[in-house]
Amino acid sequence: MKKKLFITRKFPTHIVEPLQEFYEISQWDEEEIVIPRDKLLAAVSDCEVLWVTIADLVDEELLTHAPNLKLVTNLAVGYNNIDVKALRKQGIMATNTPGVLTNTTADLVFGLLLATARRIPESERYLREGKWKSWYPMQLVGKDVSGATIGIIGMGRIGQAVARRAKGFDMKILYNNRRRRHEAEEMYGFQYVSLEDLLKQSDFVVIMTPYNNDTEGLIGEHELALMKEDAVLINASRGGIIDEVALYDVLKNGKLWAAGLDVFEQEPIAMDHPLLTLPNVVALPHIGSASLETRTAMLMLNVKALTAYGQGKAISNRID
Ligand code: GLV
């Protein structure tokens, strides 16, 4: 008998179909709309395998509705949507998608950094709104990226890929991480500093750390106050790492120059969120890994795990 697989979103048919060899598949048939919680809880009641996105919370409550669950595969490298401890207690495996999105996400981070520093979205709005009447010296002036100091919080795969890009811009590279990256320090000249020094010295602070109990609210009022008034904060990790109320205050009151945000505490962000009223915020809808090649590679990494499980083989990219 085939195993039961439930997919919480409509994924491309050519990617899902081959899995029919191993699975009886059912799926939430919407591409853009998140499955409502009650429907998800009902859908998992008889499934052995669950394929989710970051919008789906796999927590203790869900597990009580899923007595046959053995494997959860997550279409993301970050897995804060999954209660890994609760899964482990019940011997349920989980997988994610590391590696394949590193460069794509680092490209987006750098794009966001440049867009924020050089006020690119604001300048485009200015042109389209018919405000461009003449050229003048201080028109839409931004901040130089080349030669500036970047401070990267979280020097994992993506953090290092951001740092390599920063090197191409002749930036001084500071970083803070749970553990030192001696090899990368030697190879690329990254400099390890305390979080406090990083915040005090950097022109651009980039958050690349995973979101967990240790990093929730890591950048709050106190940390923002340590930053230079003309610094830029970039976040493409998870919104909950920054206290958004404190961030709004410093941006509004000229205590921080700008922020580039691909992630928010609540996603999608509410259209009346105060941060969206500020011209010095560049806001994106969580598109870090969104290239066709990379999203396909992420899906295929999930397929690889699902195929291995279907064949009774060892599963790679386990996070449990
Ligand atoms: C996206 O945010 C991911 O974690 O892959």
CSV table of C-alpha atoms and ligand atoms in Angstrom, one decimal:
chain,number,residue,atom,x,y,z
A,1,MET,CA,0.0,0.0,0.0
A,2,LYS,CA,1.3,3.5,-0.8
A,3,LYS,CA,2.1,5.9,1.9
A,4,LYS,CA,-0.1,9.0,2.4
A,5,LEU,CA,1.5,12.3,1.6
A,6,PHE,CA,-0.2,15.7,2.2
A,7,ILE,CA,1.2,18.8,0.5
A,8,THR,CA,0.1,22.1,2.0
A,9,ARG,CA,0.3,24.1,-1.2
A,10,LYS,CA,-0.1,23.6,-4.9
A,11,PHE,CA,3.4,22.9,-6.2
A,12,PRO,CA,4.2,22.5,-10.0
A,13,THR,CA,2.6,19.3,-11.3
A,14,HIS,CA,5.8,18.1,-13.0
A,15,ILE,CA,7.6,18.2,-9.7
A,16,VAL,CA,4.9,16.5,-7.7
A,17,GLU,CA,3.7,13.8,-10.2
A,18,PRO,CA,6.7,11.5,-10.1
A,19,LEU,CA,6.1,11.0,-6.3
A,20,GLN,CA,3.0,9.1,-7.2
A,21,GLU,CA,5.2,6.1,-7.6
A,22,PHE,CA,5.5,6.0,-3.8
A,23,TYR,CA,2.7,8.0,-2.4
A,24,GLU,CA,-1.0,8.5,-2.4
A,25,ILE,CA,-0.9,12.3,-2.7
A,26,SER,CA,-3.4,14.9,-1.6
A,27,GLN,CA,-2.8,18.6,-1.5
A,28,TRP,CA,-4.2,22.0,-0.7
A,29,ASP,CA,-5.1,23.1,-4.2
A,30,GLU,CA,-4.2,26.8,-4.0
A,31,GLU,CA,-0.9,28.2,-5.0
A,32,GLU,CA,-1.1,31.6,-3.3
A,33,ILE,CA,-3.4,31.1,-0.4
A,34,VAL,CA,-2.2,29.4,2.9
A,35,ILE,CA,-4.2,26.4,3.9
A,36,PRO,CA,-6.5,27.5,6.8
A,37,ARG,CA,-5.4,25.9,10.1
A,38,ASP,CA,-8.6,23.8,10.6
A,39,LYS,CA,-8.2,22.3,7.2
A,40,LEU,CA,-4.6,21.6,7.8
A,41,LEU,CA,-5.4,19.8,11.1
A,42,ALA,CA,-8.1,17.8,9.4
A,43,ALA,CA,-5.8,16.9,6.4
A,44,VAL,CA,-3.0,15.5,8.5
A,45,SER,CA,-5.2,13.1,10.4
A,46,ASP,CA,-4.2,10.1,8.3
A,47,CYS,CA,-1.0,11.2,6.5
A,48,GLU,CA,2.4,9.7,7.1
A,49,VAL,CA,4.4,12.4,5.3
A,50,LEU,CA,3.8,16.1,5.3
A,51,TRP,CA,5.3,18.6,2.8
A,52,VAL,CA,5.1,22.2,4.1
A,53,THR,CA,6.1,25.8,3.5
A,54,ILE,CA,7.3,28.3,6.1
A,55,ALA,CA,3.7,29.6,6.3
A,56,ASP,CA,2.6,26.3,8.0
A,57,LEU,CA,3.1,25.8,11.7
A,58,VAL,CA,4.1,22.3,12.6
A,59,ASP,CA,3.7,22.3,16.4
A,60,GLU,CA,2.6,20.1,19.2
A,61,GLU,CA,-1.1,20.8,18.4
A,62,LEU,CA,-0.6,19.6,14.9
A,63,LEU,CA,1.1,16.5,16.0
A,64,THR,CA,-1.8,15.6,18.2
A,65,HIS,CA,-3.9,15.6,15.0
A,66,ALA,CA,-1.4,13.5,13.1
A,67,PRO,CA,-0.9,10.1,14.8
A,68,ASN,CA,0.6,8.5,11.7
A,69,LEU,CA,3.1,11.2,10.9
A,70,LYS,CA,6.7,10.0,10.3
A,71,LEU,CA,8.3,12.7,8.1
A,72,VAL,CA,7.9,16.5,7.6
A,73,THR,CA,9.8,18.1,4.7
A,74,ASN,CA,10.1,21.9,4.7
A,75,LEU,CA,10.4,24.1,1.6
A,76,ALA,CA,13.0,26.4,3.3
A,77,VAL,CA,16.3,26.4,4.9
A,78,GLY,CA,15.0,28.1,8.1
A,79,TYR,CA,12.7,25.9,10.1
A,80,ASN,CA,11.4,28.0,12.9
A,81,ASN,CA,7.9,27.0,11.7
A,82,ILE,CA,8.6,23.5,13.0
A,83,ASP,CA,8.8,22.5,16.6
A,84,VAL,CA,11.8,20.2,16.1
A,85,LYS,CA,11.9,19.1,19.8
A,86,ALA,CA,8.3,18.0,19.7
A,87,LEU,CA,8.9,16.0,16.5
A,88,ARG,CA,12.0,14.4,18.0
A,89,LYS,CA,10.0,13.3,21.1
A,90,GLN,CA,7.7,11.4,18.8
A,91,GLY,CA,10.5,10.1,16.5
A,92,ILE,CA,9.2,12.1,13.5
A,93,MET,CA,11.9,13.1,11.0
A,94,ALA,CA,12.2,16.5,9.4
A,95,THR,CA,14.2,17.9,6.4
A,96,ASN,CA,15.0,21.4,5.0
A,97,THR,CA,16.7,22.9,1.9
A,98,PRO,CA,20.2,24.0,2.8
A,99,GLY,CA,22.9,25.0,0.3
A,100,VAL,CA,20.9,25.4,-2.8
A,101,LEU,CA,19.6,28.9,-1.9
A,102,THR,CA,22.9,30.3,-0.5
A,103,ASN,CA,24.0,32.4,-3.5
A,104,THR,CA,20.5,33.5,-4.5
A,105,THR,CA,19.7,34.7,-1.0
A,106,ALA,CA,23.1,36.5,-0.7
A,107,ASP,CA,22.4,38.2,-4.1
A,108,LEU,CA,19.1,39.5,-2.7
A,109,VAL,CA,20.7,40.7,0.5
A,110,PHE,CA,23.2,42.6,-1.5
A,111,GLY,CA,20.5,44.0,-3.8
A,112,LEU,CA,18.5,45.1,-0.8
A,113,LEU,CA,21.6,46.7,0.7
A,114,LEU,CA,22.3,48.6,-2.5
A,115,ALA,CA,18.7,49.6,-2.9
A,116,THR,CA,18.5,50.9,0.6
A,117,ALA,CA,21.9,52.7,0.6
A,118,ARG,CA,21.3,54.3,-2.8
A,119,ARG,CA,17.5,54.9,-2.3
A,120,ILE,CA,16.7,53.1,-5.5
A,121,PRO,CA,13.0,52.3,-4.9
A,122,GLU,CA,12.4,55.8,-3.5
A,123,SER,CA,14.1,57.3,-6.6
A,124,GLU,CA,12.0,55.3,-8.9
A,125,ARG,CA,8.8,56.4,-7.1
A,126,TYR,CA,10.1,60.0,-7.4
A,127,LEU,CA,10.5,59.7,-11.2
A,128,ARG,CA,7.2,57.9,-11.8
A,129,GLU,CA,5.3,60.4,-9.6
A,130,GLY,CA,6.6,63.3,-11.8
A,131,LYS,CA,8.8,64.9,-9.2
A,132,TRP,CA,11.9,64.9,-11.4
A,133,LYS,CA,12.0,68.6,-12.5
A,134,SER,CA,15.8,69.1,-12.6
A,135,TRP,CA,19.1,67.7,-11.6
A,136,TYR,CA,20.6,69.2,-8.5
A,137,PRO,CA,23.6,68.2,-6.4
A,138,MET,CA,21.9,66.9,-3.2
A,139,GLN,CA,19.0,65.2,-5.0
A,140,LEU,CA,18.2,61.8,-3.6
A,141,VAL,CA,21.8,61.4,-2.2
A,142,GLY,CA,22.4,58.1,-0.5
A,143,LYS,CA,25.3,56.4,1.2
A,144,ASP,CA,28.4,54.8,-0.4
A,145,VAL,CA,28.6,51.1,-0.2
A,146,SER,CA,32.1,50.7,-1.6
A,147,GLY,CA,34.7,51.0,1.1
A,148,ALA,CA,32.2,51.1,4.0
A,149,THR,CA,32.2,48.7,7.0
A,150,ILE,CA,29.7,45.9,6.9
A,151,GLY,CA,28.9,43.9,10.1
A,152,ILE,CA,27.3,40.5,9.5
A,153,ILE,CA,25.4,38.9,12.4
A,154,GLY,CA,25.4,35.1,11.7
A,155,MET,CA,28.3,33.8,9.7
A,156,GLY,CA,26.8,30.6,8.3
A,157,ARG,CA,26.6,29.7,4.6
A,158,ILE,CA,24.6,32.8,3.6
A,159,GLY,CA,26.5,35.2,5.9
A,160,GLN,CA,29.7,34.0,4.3
A,161,ALA,CA,28.3,34.4,0.8
A,162,VAL,CA,27.2,38.0,1.7
A,163,ALA,CA,30.7,38.7,3.0
A,164,ARG,CA,32.3,37.4,-0.3
A,165,ARG,CA,30.1,39.9,-2.2
A,166,ALA,CA,31.1,42.7,0.3
A,167,LYS,CA,34.8,41.9,-0.5
A,168,GLY,CA,34.1,42.8,-4.1
A,169,PHE,CA,32.9,46.2,-2.9
A,170,ASP,CA,36.2,46.7,-0.9
A,171,MET,CA,34.2,46.7,2.3
A,172,LYS,CA,35.7,46.2,5.7
A,173,ILE,CA,34.0,43.0,7.0
A,174,LEU,CA,33.1,42.5,10.7
A,175,TYR,CA,31.1,39.5,11.9
A,176,ASN,CA,29.6,38.0,15.0
A,177,ASN,CA,28.6,34.4,15.2
A,178,ARG,CA,28.1,31.8,18.0
A,179,ARG,CA,31.5,30.4,17.0
A,180,ARG,CA,34.5,31.8,15.2
A,181,ARG,CA,35.1,31.0,11.6
A,182,HIS,CA,38.9,30.9,11.7
A,183,GLU,CA,39.2,29.4,8.2
A,184,ALA,CA,37.0,32.1,6.6
A,185,GLU,CA,38.8,34.8,8.6
A,186,GLU,CA,42.1,33.7,7.2
A,187,MET,CA,40.9,33.1,3.7
A,188,TYR,CA,38.9,36.3,3.3
A,189,GLY,CA,40.1,38.6,6.0
A,190,PHE,CA,36.8,38.8,7.9
A,191,GLN,CA,37.2,40.2,11.4
A,192,TYR,CA,35.4,38.7,14.4
A,193,VAL,CA,34.0,41.2,16.9
A,194,SER,CA,31.5,41.3,19.8
A,195,LEU,CA,27.9,42.1,18.9
A,196,GLU,CA,28.3,45.4,20.7
A,197,ASP,CA,31.4,46.4,18.7
A,198,LEU,CA,29.8,45.2,15.4
A,199,LEU,CA,26.8,47.4,16.1
A,200,LYS,CA,28.9,50.4,17.0
A,201,GLN,CA,31.4,50.2,14.1
A,202,SER,CA,29.3,49.1,11.1
A,203,ASP,CA,27.9,51.3,8.4
A,204,PHE,CA,25.7,48.4,7.3
A,205,VAL,CA,24.5,45.8,9.7
A,206,VAL,CA,23.2,42.6,8.1
A,207,ILE,CA,21.2,40.0,10.0
A,208,MET,CA,21.8,36.5,8.7
A,209,THR,CA,21.4,34.4,11.9
A,210,PRO,CA,18.7,31.7,12.2
A,211,TYR,CA,15.6,32.6,14.2
A,212,ASN,CA,15.3,30.7,17.5
A,213,ASN,CA,14.9,31.3,21.2
A,214,ASP,CA,18.4,32.9,21.4
A,215,THR,CA,17.9,35.3,18.6
A,216,GLU,CA,14.3,36.3,19.1
A,217,GLY,CA,14.3,40.1,19.7
A,218,LEU,CA,18.1,40.1,19.4
A,219,ILE,CA,18.1,43.6,17.9
A,220,GLY,CA,16.0,45.7,20.3
A,221,GLU,CA,16.0,49.3,21.6
A,222,HIS,CA,19.4,48.9,23.4
A,223,GLU,CA,21.1,47.4,20.3
A,224,LEU,CA,19.6,49.9,17.9
A,225,ALA,CA,20.9,52.7,20.2
A,226,LEU,CA,24.5,51.4,19.8
A,227,MET,CA,24.3,51.8,16.0
A,228,LYS,CA,25.6,54.8,14.2
A,229,GLU,CA,22.9,57.3,13.3
A,230,ASP,CA,23.8,57.1,9.7
A,231,ALA,CA,23.9,53.3,9.6
A,232,VAL,CA,21.7,50.9,7.6
A,233,LEU,CA,20.1,47.8,9.0
A,234,ILE,CA,19.4,44.9,6.6
A,235,ASN,CA,17.3,41.8,7.5
A,236,ALA,CA,16.6,38.9,5.2
A,237,SER,CA,16.5,36.2,7.9
A,238,ARG,CA,13.4,36.3,10.1
A,239,GLY,CA,11.4,39.3,11.2
A,240,GLY,CA,11.2,38.3,14.9
A,241,ILE,CA,14.9,38.9,15.3
A,242,ILE,CA,14.3,42.7,15.3
A,243,ASP,CA,11.9,44.6,17.7
A,244,GLU,CA,9.9,46.4,15.0
A,245,VAL,CA,8.4,49.0,17.4
A,246,ALA,CA,11.9,50.0,18.4
A,247,LEU,CA,13.1,50.0,14.8
A,248,TYR,CA,10.3,52.3,13.8
A,249,ASP,CA,11.2,54.7,16.5
A,250,VAL,CA,14.9,55.0,15.6
A,251,LEU,CA,14.1,55.3,11.8
A,252,LYS,CA,11.4,57.9,12.4
A,253,ASN,CA,13.5,60.0,14.8
A,254,GLY,CA,16.7,60.1,12.7
A,255,LYS,CA,18.6,57.7,15.0
A,256,LEU,CA,19.1,55.2,12.2
A,257,TRP,CA,19.5,56.2,8.6
A,258,ALA,CA,17.5,53.4,6.9
A,259,ALA,CA,16.4,49.8,6.9
A,260,GLY,CA,16.1,47.2,4.2
A,261,LEU,CA,13.7,44.4,5.2
A,262,ASP,CA,12.8,41.2,3.4
A,263,VAL,CA,11.1,39.7,6.4
A,264,PHE,CA,8.7,40.8,9.1
A,265,GLU,CA,7.3,39.7,12.5
A,266,GLN,CA,4.0,39.1,10.8
A,267,GLU,CA,4.0,38.0,7.2
A,268,PRO,CA,2.4,39.2,5.1
A,269,ILE,CA,3.0,42.6,6.8
A,270,ALA,CA,-0.2,44.6,7.4
A,271,MET,CA,-0.6,47.4,4.9
A,272,ASP,CA,-1.2,49.8,7.8
A,273,HIS,CA,2.1,48.8,9.6
A,274,PRO,CA,3.9,52.0,10.7
A,275,LEU,CA,7.2,50.8,9.1
A,276,LEU,CA,5.5,51.1,5.6
A,277,THR,CA,4.9,54.8,6.2
A,278,LEU,CA,8.6,55.6,6.3
A,279,PRO,CA,10.5,56.6,3.1
A,280,ASN,CA,13.7,55.2,4.6
A,281,VAL,CA,12.4,51.7,4.7
A,282,VAL,CA,12.8,49.4,1.7
A,283,ALA,CA,10.4,46.5,2.2
A,284,LEU,CA,10.2,43.3,0.2
A,285,PRO,CA,7.8,40.3,0.5
A,286,HIS,CA,10.2,37.6,1.7
A,287,ILE,CA,11.8,36.9,-1.7
A,288,GLY,CA,15.3,36.0,-0.6
A,289,SER,CA,15.5,32.6,-2.4
A,290,ALA,CA,13.0,33.6,-5.1
A,291,SER,CA,14.7,32.8,-8.4
A,292,LEU,CA,13.2,30.2,-10.7
A,293,GLU,CA,16.4,28.1,-10.6
A,294,THR,CA,16.6,28.2,-6.8
A,295,ARG,CA,13.0,27.6,-6.0
A,296,THR,CA,13.1,24.6,-8.3
A,297,ALA,CA,16.3,23.3,-6.7
A,298,MET,CA,14.6,23.7,-3.2
A,299,LEU,CA,11.5,21.7,-4.4
A,300,MET,CA,13.8,19.1,-5.9
A,301,LEU,CA,15.7,18.7,-2.6
A,302,ASN,CA,12.4,18.0,-0.9
A,303,VAL,CA,11.5,15.6,-3.6
A,304,LYS,CA,14.9,13.8,-3.0
A,305,ALA,CA,14.0,13.4,0.7
A,306,LEU,CA,10.5,12.2,-0.1
A,307,THR,CA,11.8,9.7,-2.7
A,308,ALA,CA,14.4,8.4,-0.3
A,309,TYR,CA,11.7,7.9,2.3
A,310,GLY,CA,9.4,6.2,-0.2
A,311,GLN,CA,12.2,3.8,-1.2
A,312,GLY,CA,13.1,3.1,2.5
A,313,LYS,CA,16.6,4.7,2.0
A,314,ALA,CA,18.5,7.1,4.2
A,315,ILE,CA,17.3,10.7,4.0
A,316,SER,CA,19.7,13.6,3.6
A,317,ASN,CA,19.2,17.2,4.9
A,318,ARG,CA,17.6,16.0,8.1
A,319,ILE,CA,17.1,18.6,10.8
A,320,ASP,CA,15.8,16.4,13.6
B,1,GLV,C1,13.4,31.2,3.6
B,1,GLV,O1,13.1,32.1,4.3
B,1,GLV,C2,14.1,30.0,4.0
B,1,GLV,O2,14.4,29.9,5.2
B,1,GLV,O3,14.5,29.2,3.1
